[in-house]
Amino acid sequence: MHTQKVTLQLFDAPPESFVGDLLVYLVEEDIPHVADADESLLRLLAQIRDTGDFKGAKEEVFLVYPGLIDGETNQRVQAKRLLFVGLGKQNENIHVRREQLRLSGGAVAKQAGAVKAKDVLVVLPKDYLLDAIEIAQCVSEGLLLGNYRFDLYKNPKEGDDAPVTVERFLLSAGSLAVSAVRKGLERGRILAEATNAARDMANQPGNGWTPAEFADYAKRLAKKPRLKCKILDKSDLQKLKMGGILGVNQGSALPPFLVILEYKTEKKHPTILLVGKGLTFDSGGICAKPPAGMEDMKYDMCGGAAVLAVMQAIAEIGIAGINVVGLIPATENLSGSAALKPGDVIRHYGGKTSEIINTDAEGRLILADALAYGIDVYHPQAVVDLATLTGAVIIGLGHHYTGLMSNSEQLATQLTEAGAQVSEPLWRLPLGPEYRKQIDSRVADIKNAGSDRSAGTITAACYLQEFVGETPWAHLDIAGTAWDFTEKSYIPKGPSGTGVRTLVACLSQWQPLKPVDNKH
Ligand code: BES
Ligand code: ZN
Ligand code: ZN
């Protein structure tokens, strides 16, 4: 938890003059020169390479104490420690290059933690494939995401065991243009802080992050320019006949909310709607989940957390050309005496009825109301929802790809490209009438779960598709990636904040969509 916020700034003097704990150079594998390093430093690096202990491979680190060695480097470098961090082999793929920079930033943060450094300066590498803005952005993301930890509920240790955390990361532009570095640093900082905010929300236990906390965070965010917040409470949801959110909420003692954040630029611009599953704890309801691992269901609000974080980031960056609306249906799924039961029939916003087959398939129920309402009220050009929706997506894709389902080729392509840029890869699954048939009900318009477990991720998406009509829509099933995502130097165990950087990238480079272009 970012109780003590780390700062990230530009360092505008020669790196050797930095009198801090850790001075870092990023080193390409097999390339002898390093940006802004003098002859003595390059000689030292060559000697280190000769030992065979460090070659500049991805995430490789080598620590030197200049005070303990004789010679020029010792006289010139003022920092307490010198760290070489590998970038890996130069690679022509621009996505790989961005990722190398993020990974190196994460490796710096890890090493800073290991030596208890408070003040860290990173010299940025030379321009290669990416411009200075992106280089500074990616390294900044890696540093701040890699530095993340959550210790809100741990009493602080004392004495030698007292935790030391980085207070200041500094970037030296090296051979890059300072104004561009400043811009990239700022963008990287905003993205990493928003992603870390989403991680914080998810790391909170179910009794620390309830639907009311979603509403409070949104109200606080609305102080930012261009952001407006509306909170629909239980009585509003009743008036609007949102039987999905209300039905799931029946077993819980805490009231539900539909949290709305609007980012407004100009009326003439198209609106993009984001919807995030804000299920603050999923016990399964009457169809209870097995106890082993049930504690992880406090993470069932990661889609909602990502949507709040995206709204935070776009307001801070000030993206132009589109309006964005974020909706978060928020409730717990518990089994109080009024809880929804298998066989019950609910009526969603807009009138569609649904037979409850499994009370654990609750995410689609709360999303359906939010999707139908959002489309009705905001007439968006496109809708993207994010949800920890199905265990089945973990069986299919593991913890490495987010599942993508969409009725629009164009939207699917834009999202896939954005995901690749930020190394949050998406894999598309099909939709279609053969899957949709699996949720036909004998007693209602649809049922909330198929009769068998086949294609569970797709049938869940089919349920959502019933509520989007012809609007271009994409569904991201983040059940496998919202936590325990592919572990890396800048992605910790636990919540990853996935989706935040993908959506901000997608929205920042938004291409207008044609109406639905295929009939998936
Ligand atoms: N929140 C779960 C999905 C989930 C499971 C996310 C495991 C992450 C890890 C969702 O509400 C759920 O329980 N889905 C059911 C649907 C089924 C009953 C049709 C599932 O996936 O088992
Ligand atoms: Zn569930
Ligand atoms: Zn759930």
PDB file of N, CA and C and ligand atoms in Angstrom, residues 277 279 281-284 289 297 300 333 360-364 388-390, ligand 3:
ATOM      1  N   LYS A 277     -16.691  -5.482 -13.303  1.00  0.00           N
ATOM      2  CA  LYS A 277     -17.353  -6.290 -12.257  1.00  0.00           C
ATOM      3  C   LYS A 277     -16.791  -5.921 -10.879  1.00  0.00           C
ATOM      4  N   LEU A 279     -17.572  -7.150  -7.716  1.00  0.00           N
ATOM      5  CA  LEU A 279     -18.104  -8.125  -6.763  1.00  0.00           C
ATOM      6  C   LEU A 279     -17.105  -8.210  -5.599  1.00  0.00           C
ATOM      7  N   PHE A 281     -16.975  -9.626  -2.697  1.00  0.00           N
ATOM      8  CA  PHE A 281     -16.647 -10.988  -2.252  1.00  0.00           C
ATOM      9  C   PHE A 281     -17.647 -11.965  -2.837  1.00  0.00           C
ATOM     10  N   ASP A 282     -17.124 -13.032  -3.432  1.00  0.00           N
ATOM     11  CA  ASP A 282     -17.980 -14.025  -4.079  1.00  0.00           C
ATOM     12  C   ASP A 282     -17.885 -15.362  -3.356  1.00  0.00           C
ATOM     13  N   SER A 283     -18.885 -15.616  -2.512  1.00  0.00           N
ATOM     14  CA  SER A 283     -18.912 -16.909  -1.796  1.00  0.00           C
ATOM     15  C   SER A 283     -19.557 -17.987  -2.662  1.00  0.00           C
ATOM     16  N   GLY A 284     -20.154 -17.558  -3.769  1.00  0.00           N
ATOM     17  CA  GLY A 284     -20.937 -18.474  -4.593  1.00  0.00           C
ATOM     18  C   GLY A 284     -22.428 -18.361  -4.285  1.00  0.00           C
ATOM     19  N   LYS A 289     -19.189 -21.960  -2.992  1.00  0.00           N
ATOM     20  CA  LYS A 289     -17.896 -22.455  -3.469  1.00  0.00           C
ATOM     21  C   LYS A 289     -17.263 -23.327  -2.394  1.00  0.00           C
ATOM     22  N   MET A 297     -11.548 -14.992  -3.458  1.00  0.00           N
ATOM     23  CA  MET A 297     -12.732 -14.354  -4.063  1.00  0.00           C
ATOM     24  C   MET A 297     -12.952 -12.921  -3.579  1.00  0.00           C
ATOM     25  N   ASP A 300     -12.645 -10.640  -6.576  1.00  0.00           N
ATOM     26  CA  ASP A 300     -13.645 -10.714  -7.649  1.00  0.00           C
ATOM     27  C   ASP A 300     -14.126  -9.319  -8.082  1.00  0.00           C
ATOM     28  N   ASN A 333     -21.624 -11.305  -3.010  1.00  0.00           N
ATOM     29  CA  ASN A 333     -22.483 -12.459  -3.314  1.00  0.00           C
ATOM     30  C   ASN A 333     -22.415 -13.409  -2.118  1.00  0.00           C
ATOM     31  N   ASP A 360     -23.688 -19.007  -8.277  1.00  0.00           N
ATOM     32  CA  ASP A 360     -22.276 -18.628  -8.387  1.00  0.00           C
ATOM     33  C   ASP A 360     -21.973 -17.960  -9.737  1.00  0.00           C
ATOM     34  N   ALA A 361     -22.908 -18.038 -10.666  1.00  0.00           N
ATOM     35  CA  ALA A 361     -22.731 -17.330 -11.941  1.00  0.00           C
ATOM     36  C   ALA A 361     -23.393 -15.957 -11.795  1.00  0.00           C
ATOM     37  N   GLU A 362     -22.844 -15.173 -10.836  1.00  0.00           N
ATOM     38  CA  GLU A 362     -23.471 -13.901 -10.457  1.00  0.00           C
ATOM     39  C   GLU A 362     -22.899 -12.703 -11.213  1.00  0.00           C
ATOM     40  N   GLY A 363     -21.655 -12.856 -11.690  1.00  0.00           N
ATOM     41  CA  GLY A 363     -21.008 -11.714 -12.351  1.00  0.00           C
ATOM     42  C   GLY A 363     -21.817 -11.239 -13.540  1.00  0.00           C
ATOM     43  N   ARG A 364     -22.274 -12.183 -14.353  1.00  0.00           N
ATOM     44  CA  ARG A 364     -23.043 -11.837 -15.548  1.00  0.00           C
ATOM     45  C   ARG A 364     -24.343 -11.141 -15.184  1.00  0.00           C
ATOM     46  N   THR A 388     -13.709 -10.695 -13.753  1.00  0.00           N
ATOM     47  CA  THR A 388     -13.191 -12.007 -13.335  1.00  0.00           C
ATOM     48  C   THR A 388     -14.392 -12.946 -13.431  1.00  0.00           C
ATOM     49  N   LEU A 389     -14.739 -13.327 -14.658  1.00  0.00           N
ATOM     50  CA  LEU A 389     -16.060 -13.917 -14.870  1.00  0.00           C
ATOM     51  C   LEU A 389     -16.124 -15.437 -14.745  1.00  0.00           C
ATOM     52  N   THR A 390     -15.101 -16.140 -15.246  1.00  0.00           N
ATOM     53  CA  THR A 390     -15.213 -17.609 -15.233  1.00  0.00           C
ATOM     54  C   THR A 390     -13.908 -18.313 -14.856  1.00  0.00           C
TER      55      THR A 390
HETATM   56 ZN    ZN B   3     -17.739 -13.975  -9.271  1.00  0.00          ZN
END
